[in-house]
Amino acid sequence: VTGNILLSEGATLTIEAGVTVKFDAGKVFQVKGELIAIGTSSSKITFTSSASSPTAGDWECIQFYNESTDASFSGNTYNGGSIMEYCIVEYAEDGLRIEYSSPFINYSEFRYNGLGYTSGYNGGYGIYISGGNPKITNCDIHHNETGVYISTSSDDNIVSYNTIRDNSPFG
């Protein structure tokens, strides 16, 4: 990815299992449509840096906006809408930013995301949630500056059955 990506409202992008998406410095993937990124346990989808020696903060983030297509469920069964399953997101400033939207994030890994910690700043998120009702389950969130940040009025269980570990200086 050599320029910012905008998945427009009403559009659908499907990323196949095993695909690696490499981002140049400072680039962002903005989701205002429907993102279907479903890998498998043995063939994950990877969102990473294009640098030859990647480090945290090489690219910006994957960002879901309010206009994005929310995931839908029948009970606990996923029916449709934006999903990231069996994905790896690494070496971004913020791995995943969710702004007043409700994607389904399942069996994914968020690692090595950050900006370079400075006193008083708690950025560099594995996952940042501001509003909405996303469902984030069965993920491994590790080695980010901040594991998960949540600011929402939702009373649903939006983050469950995840492993959040080895994030520093903030969990």
PDB file of C-alpha atoms in Angstrom:
ATOM      1  CA  VAL A   1       0.000   0.000   0.000  1.00  0.00           C
ATOM      2  CA  THR A   2       1.715   3.157  -1.209  1.00  0.00           C
ATOM      3  CA  GLY A   3      -1.196   5.547  -0.543  1.00  0.00           C
ATOM      4  CA  ASN A   4      -4.026   5.772   1.951  1.00  0.00           C
ATOM      5  CA  ILE A   5      -6.919   3.373   1.312  1.00  0.00           C
ATOM      6  CA  LEU A   6     -10.563   4.420   1.654  1.00  0.00           C
ATOM      7  CA  LEU A   7     -13.113   1.616   1.451  1.00  0.00           C
ATOM      8  CA  SER A   8     -16.152   3.764   0.630  1.00  0.00           C
ATOM      9  CA  GLU A   9     -19.602   3.462   2.171  1.00  0.00           C
ATOM     10  CA  GLY A  10     -21.624   0.853   0.265  1.00  0.00           C
ATOM     11  CA  ALA A  11     -18.510  -0.907  -1.106  1.00  0.00           C
ATOM     12  CA  THR A  12     -17.311  -4.364  -0.037  1.00  0.00           C
ATOM     13  CA  LEU A  13     -13.708  -5.550  -0.029  1.00  0.00           C
ATOM     14  CA  THR A  14     -12.952  -9.233   0.480  1.00  0.00           C
ATOM     15  CA  ILE A  15      -9.381 -10.217   1.353  1.00  0.00           C
ATOM     16  CA  GLU A  16      -8.589 -13.892   0.868  1.00  0.00           C
ATOM     17  CA  ALA A  17      -6.842 -16.200   3.335  1.00  0.00           C
ATOM     18  CA  GLY A  18      -3.043 -16.100   3.148  1.00  0.00           C
ATOM     19  CA  VAL A  19      -2.793 -12.550   1.746  1.00  0.00           C
ATOM     20  CA  THR A  20      -0.155 -10.178   3.164  1.00  0.00           C
ATOM     21  CA  VAL A  21      -0.914  -6.456   2.895  1.00  0.00           C
ATOM     22  CA  LYS A  22       2.199  -4.280   3.324  1.00  0.00           C
ATOM     23  CA  PHE A  23       1.863  -0.577   4.163  1.00  0.00           C
ATOM     24  CA  ASP A  24       4.347   2.194   3.423  1.00  0.00           C
ATOM     25  CA  ALA A  25       5.172   4.685   6.178  1.00  0.00           C
ATOM     26  CA  GLY A  26       2.250   6.710   7.526  1.00  0.00           C
ATOM     27  CA  LYS A  27      -0.436   4.996   5.430  1.00  0.00           C
ATOM     28  CA  VAL A  28      -3.910   4.216   6.765  1.00  0.00           C
ATOM     29  CA  PHE A  29      -6.676   1.820   5.744  1.00  0.00           C
ATOM     30  CA  GLN A  30     -10.005   3.621   6.326  1.00  0.00           C
ATOM     31  CA  VAL A  31     -13.113   1.441   6.373  1.00  0.00           C
ATOM     32  CA  LYS A  32     -16.438   3.146   5.682  1.00  0.00           C
ATOM     33  CA  GLY A  33     -17.842   0.176   3.754  1.00  0.00           C
ATOM     34  CA  GLU A  34     -17.764  -3.568   4.439  1.00  0.00           C
ATOM     35  CA  LEU A  35     -14.454  -5.331   5.055  1.00  0.00           C
ATOM     36  CA  ILE A  36     -14.490  -9.133   4.826  1.00  0.00           C
ATOM     37  CA  ALA A  37     -11.039 -10.390   5.876  1.00  0.00           C
ATOM     38  CA  ILE A  38     -11.375 -14.068   6.776  1.00  0.00           C
ATOM     39  CA  GLY A  39      -8.231 -16.141   6.988  1.00  0.00           C
ATOM     40  CA  THR A  40      -7.837 -19.601   8.491  1.00  0.00           C
ATOM     41  CA  SER A  41      -5.797 -20.874  11.428  1.00  0.00           C
ATOM     42  CA  SER A  42      -3.142 -22.122   8.989  1.00  0.00           C
ATOM     43  CA  SER A  43      -3.429 -19.305   6.405  1.00  0.00           C
ATOM     44  CA  LYS A  44      -3.811 -15.966   8.166  1.00  0.00           C
ATOM     45  CA  ILE A  45      -4.222 -12.547   6.575  1.00  0.00           C
ATOM     46  CA  THR A  46      -1.374 -10.226   7.611  1.00  0.00           C
ATOM     47  CA  PHE A  47      -1.432  -6.416   7.699  1.00  0.00           C
ATOM     48  CA  THR A  48       2.152  -5.260   8.206  1.00  0.00           C
ATOM     49  CA  SER A  49       4.887  -2.775   7.381  1.00  0.00           C
ATOM     50  CA  SER A  50       6.608  -2.691   4.005  1.00  0.00           C
ATOM     51  CA  ALA A  51       9.920  -1.754   5.688  1.00  0.00           C
ATOM     52  CA  SER A  52      12.787  -4.220   5.308  1.00  0.00           C
ATOM     53  CA  SER A  53      13.344  -4.082   9.099  1.00  0.00           C
ATOM     54  CA  PRO A  54       9.890  -3.270  10.483  1.00  0.00           C
ATOM     55  CA  THR A  55       9.348  -1.492  13.798  1.00  0.00           C
ATOM     56  CA  ALA A  56       6.314  -0.308  15.739  1.00  0.00           C
ATOM     57  CA  GLY A  57       4.707   2.758  14.176  1.00  0.00           C
ATOM     58  CA  ASP A  58       5.851   2.148  10.590  1.00  0.00           C
ATOM     59  CA  TRP A  59       2.321   2.680   9.231  1.00  0.00           C
ATOM     60  CA  GLU A  60      -0.776   4.285  10.756  1.00  0.00           C
ATOM     61  CA  CYS A  61      -3.736   1.889  11.313  1.00  0.00           C
ATOM     62  CA  ILE A  62      -6.828   0.081  10.122  1.00  0.00           C
ATOM     63  CA  GLN A  63      -9.696   2.403  11.067  1.00  0.00           C
ATOM     64  CA  PHE A  64     -13.386   1.514  11.117  1.00  0.00           C
ATOM     65  CA  TYR A  65     -15.707   4.543  10.921  1.00  0.00           C
ATOM     66  CA  ASN A  66     -19.366   4.953  11.865  1.00  0.00           C
ATOM     67  CA  GLU A  67     -20.343   4.498   8.200  1.00  0.00           C
ATOM     68  CA  SER A  68     -18.800   1.016   8.021  1.00  0.00           C
ATOM     69  CA  THR A  69     -21.107  -1.978   7.716  1.00  0.00           C
ATOM     70  CA  ASP A  70     -21.691  -3.346  11.219  1.00  0.00           C
ATOM     71  CA  ALA A  71     -21.418  -7.079  11.824  1.00  0.00           C
ATOM     72  CA  SER A  72     -24.743  -8.826  12.340  1.00  0.00           C
ATOM     73  CA  PHE A  73     -25.467 -11.892  14.414  1.00  0.00           C
ATOM     74  CA  SER A  74     -28.200 -14.453  14.978  1.00  0.00           C
ATOM     75  CA  GLY A  75     -27.639 -15.186  18.644  1.00  0.00           C
ATOM     76  CA  ASN A  76     -23.870 -15.722  18.769  1.00  0.00           C
ATOM     77  CA  THR A  77     -23.549 -16.760  15.115  1.00  0.00           C
ATOM     78  CA  TYR A  78     -22.014 -14.229  12.707  1.00  0.00           C
ATOM     79  CA  ASN A  79     -24.360 -13.505   9.780  1.00  0.00           C
ATOM     80  CA  GLY A  80     -22.608 -10.759   7.831  1.00  0.00           C
ATOM     81  CA  GLY A  81     -21.033  -7.315   7.890  1.00  0.00           C
ATOM     82  CA  SER A  82     -17.454  -6.250   8.581  1.00  0.00           C
ATOM     83  CA  ILE A  83     -15.252  -9.007   9.959  1.00  0.00           C
ATOM     84  CA  MET A  84     -11.568  -9.660  10.590  1.00  0.00           C
ATOM     85  CA  GLU A  85     -10.970 -13.306  11.452  1.00  0.00           C
ATOM     86  CA  TYR A  86      -7.606 -15.069  11.624  1.00  0.00           C
ATOM     87  CA  CYS A  87      -5.755 -11.833  10.869  1.00  0.00           C
ATOM     88  CA  ILE A  88      -2.435 -10.445  12.119  1.00  0.00           C
ATOM     89  CA  VAL A  89      -2.001  -6.671  12.484  1.00  0.00           C
ATOM     90  CA  GLU A  90       1.548  -5.579  13.292  1.00  0.00           C
ATOM     91  CA  TYR A  91       4.019  -2.662  13.245  1.00  0.00           C
ATOM     92  CA  ALA A  92       1.339   0.062  13.042  1.00  0.00           C
ATOM     93  CA  GLU A  93       0.920   3.123  15.249  1.00  0.00           C
ATOM     94  CA  ASP A  94      -2.471   1.720  16.301  1.00  0.00           C
ATOM     95  CA  GLY A  95      -3.266  -1.764  15.048  1.00  0.00           C
ATOM     96  CA  LEU A  96      -7.012  -1.258  14.951  1.00  0.00           C
ATOM     97  CA  ARG A  97      -9.068   1.910  15.586  1.00  0.00           C
ATOM     98  CA  ILE A  98     -12.803   1.450  15.955  1.00  0.00           C
ATOM     99  CA  GLU A  99     -14.771   4.720  15.938  1.00  0.00           C
ATOM    100  CA  TYR A 100     -18.510   4.328  16.605  1.00  0.00           C
ATOM    101  CA  SER A 101     -18.731   1.148  14.570  1.00  0.00           C
ATOM    102  CA  SER A 102     -19.348  -2.519  15.239  1.00  0.00           C
ATOM    103  CA  PRO A 103     -17.116  -4.933  13.313  1.00  0.00           C
ATOM    104  CA  PHE A 104     -16.522  -8.527  14.426  1.00  0.00           C
ATOM    105  CA  ILE A 105     -12.874  -9.253  15.267  1.00  0.00           C
ATOM    106  CA  ASN A 106     -12.212 -12.933  15.981  1.00  0.00           C
ATOM    107  CA  TYR A 107      -9.154 -15.204  16.345  1.00  0.00           C
ATOM    108  CA  SER A 108      -6.793 -12.384  15.383  1.00  0.00           C
ATOM    109  CA  GLU A 109      -3.450 -11.170  16.679  1.00  0.00           C
ATOM    110  CA  PHE A 110      -2.407  -7.562  17.333  1.00  0.00           C
ATOM    111  CA  ARG A 111       1.300  -7.178  18.023  1.00  0.00           C
ATOM    112  CA  TYR A 112       4.231  -4.733  17.906  1.00  0.00           C
ATOM    113  CA  ASN A 113       2.065  -1.620  17.498  1.00  0.00           C
ATOM    114  CA  GLY A 114       3.163   1.707  18.980  1.00  0.00           C
ATOM    115  CA  LEU A 115       4.515   5.200  18.511  1.00  0.00           C
ATOM    116  CA  GLY A 116       7.455   5.306  20.841  1.00  0.00           C
ATOM    117  CA  TYR A 117       6.205   5.997  24.357  1.00  0.00           C
ATOM    118  CA  THR A 118       6.725   9.449  25.834  1.00  0.00           C
ATOM    119  CA  SER A 119       5.882  10.401  29.405  1.00  0.00           C
ATOM    120  CA  GLY A 120       2.184  11.154  29.826  1.00  0.00           C
ATOM    121  CA  TYR A 121       1.104   9.646  26.503  1.00  0.00           C
ATOM    122  CA  ASN A 122      -0.584   6.274  26.414  1.00  0.00           C
ATOM    123  CA  GLY A 123      -0.782   5.691  22.673  1.00  0.00           C
ATOM    124  CA  GLY A 124       0.378   2.939  20.433  1.00  0.00           C
ATOM    125  CA  TYR A 125      -2.671   0.738  20.776  1.00  0.00           C
ATOM    126  CA  GLY A 126      -3.178  -2.855  19.783  1.00  0.00           C
ATOM    127  CA  ILE A 127      -6.906  -2.025  19.650  1.00  0.00           C
ATOM    128  CA  TYR A 128      -8.532   1.372  20.304  1.00  0.00           C
ATOM    129  CA  ILE A 129     -12.336   1.503  20.707  1.00  0.00           C
ATOM    130  CA  SER A 130     -14.236   4.782  20.882  1.00  0.00           C
ATOM    131  CA  GLY A 131     -17.972   4.164  20.726  1.00  0.00           C
ATOM    132  CA  GLY A 132     -19.895   1.505  18.879  1.00  0.00           C
ATOM    133  CA  ASN A 133     -20.499  -2.094  19.811  1.00  0.00           C
ATOM    134  CA  PRO A 134     -17.721  -4.174  18.237  1.00  0.00           C
ATOM    135  CA  LYS A 135     -17.299  -7.808  19.210  1.00  0.00           C
ATOM    136  CA  ILE A 136     -13.674  -8.750  19.829  1.00  0.00           C
ATOM    137  CA  THR A 137     -13.219 -12.384  20.791  1.00  0.00           C
ATOM    138  CA  ASN A 138     -10.479 -15.007  20.954  1.00  0.00           C
ATOM    139  CA  CYS A 139      -7.695 -12.565  20.044  1.00  0.00           C
ATOM    140  CA  ASP A 140      -4.084 -12.389  21.220  1.00  0.00           C
ATOM    141  CA  ILE A 141      -3.102  -8.770  21.924  1.00  0.00           C
ATOM    142  CA  HIS A 142       0.552  -8.484  22.878  1.00  0.00           C
ATOM    143  CA  HIS A 143       3.753  -6.428  22.724  1.00  0.00           C
ATOM    144  CA  ASN A 144       1.976  -3.137  21.983  1.00  0.00           C
ATOM    145  CA  GLU A 145       2.485   0.083  23.945  1.00  0.00           C
ATOM    146  CA  THR A 146      -1.153  -0.158  25.064  1.00  0.00           C
ATOM    147  CA  GLY A 147      -3.036  -3.433  24.672  1.00  0.00           C
ATOM    148  CA  VAL A 148      -6.663  -2.274  24.518  1.00  0.00           C
ATOM    149  CA  TYR A 149      -8.297   1.107  25.107  1.00  0.00           C
ATOM    150  CA  ILE A 150     -12.098   1.185  25.458  1.00  0.00           C
ATOM    151  CA  SER A 151     -14.327   4.251  25.687  1.00  0.00           C
ATOM    152  CA  THR A 152     -17.939   3.342  24.943  1.00  0.00           C
ATOM    153  CA  SER A 153     -21.319   3.443  26.624  1.00  0.00           C
ATOM    154  CA  SER A 154     -22.207  -0.050  25.386  1.00  0.00           C
ATOM    155  CA  ASP A 155     -23.293  -2.458  28.089  1.00  0.00           C
ATOM    156  CA  ASP A 156     -22.694  -5.516  25.893  1.00  0.00           C
ATOM    157  CA  ASN A 157     -19.644  -7.752  26.291  1.00  0.00           C
ATOM    158  CA  ILE A 158     -17.596  -6.301  23.483  1.00  0.00           C
ATOM    159  CA  VAL A 159     -14.218  -7.761  24.486  1.00  0.00           C
ATOM    160  CA  SER A 160     -14.284 -11.365  25.661  1.00  0.00           C
ATOM    161  CA  TYR A 161     -12.136 -14.510  25.676  1.00  0.00           C
ATOM    162  CA  ASN A 162      -8.992 -12.647  24.598  1.00  0.00           C
ATOM    163  CA  THR A 163      -5.423 -12.888  25.823  1.00  0.00           C
ATOM    164  CA  ILE A 164      -4.027  -9.419  26.581  1.00  0.00           C
ATOM    165  CA  ARG A 165      -0.385  -9.754  27.624  1.00  0.00           C
ATOM    166  CA  ASP A 166       3.086  -8.237  27.576  1.00  0.00           C
ATOM    167  CA  ASN A 167       1.951  -4.732  26.591  1.00  0.00           C
ATOM    168  CA  SER A 168       4.140  -1.957  27.976  1.00  0.00           C
ATOM    169  CA  PRO A 169       3.933   0.526  29.529  1.00  0.00           C
ATOM    170  CA  PHE A 170       0.109   0.156  29.551  1.00  0.00           C
ATOM    171  CA  GLY A 171      -2.065  -2.976  29.499  1.00  0.00           C
TER     172      GLY A 171
END
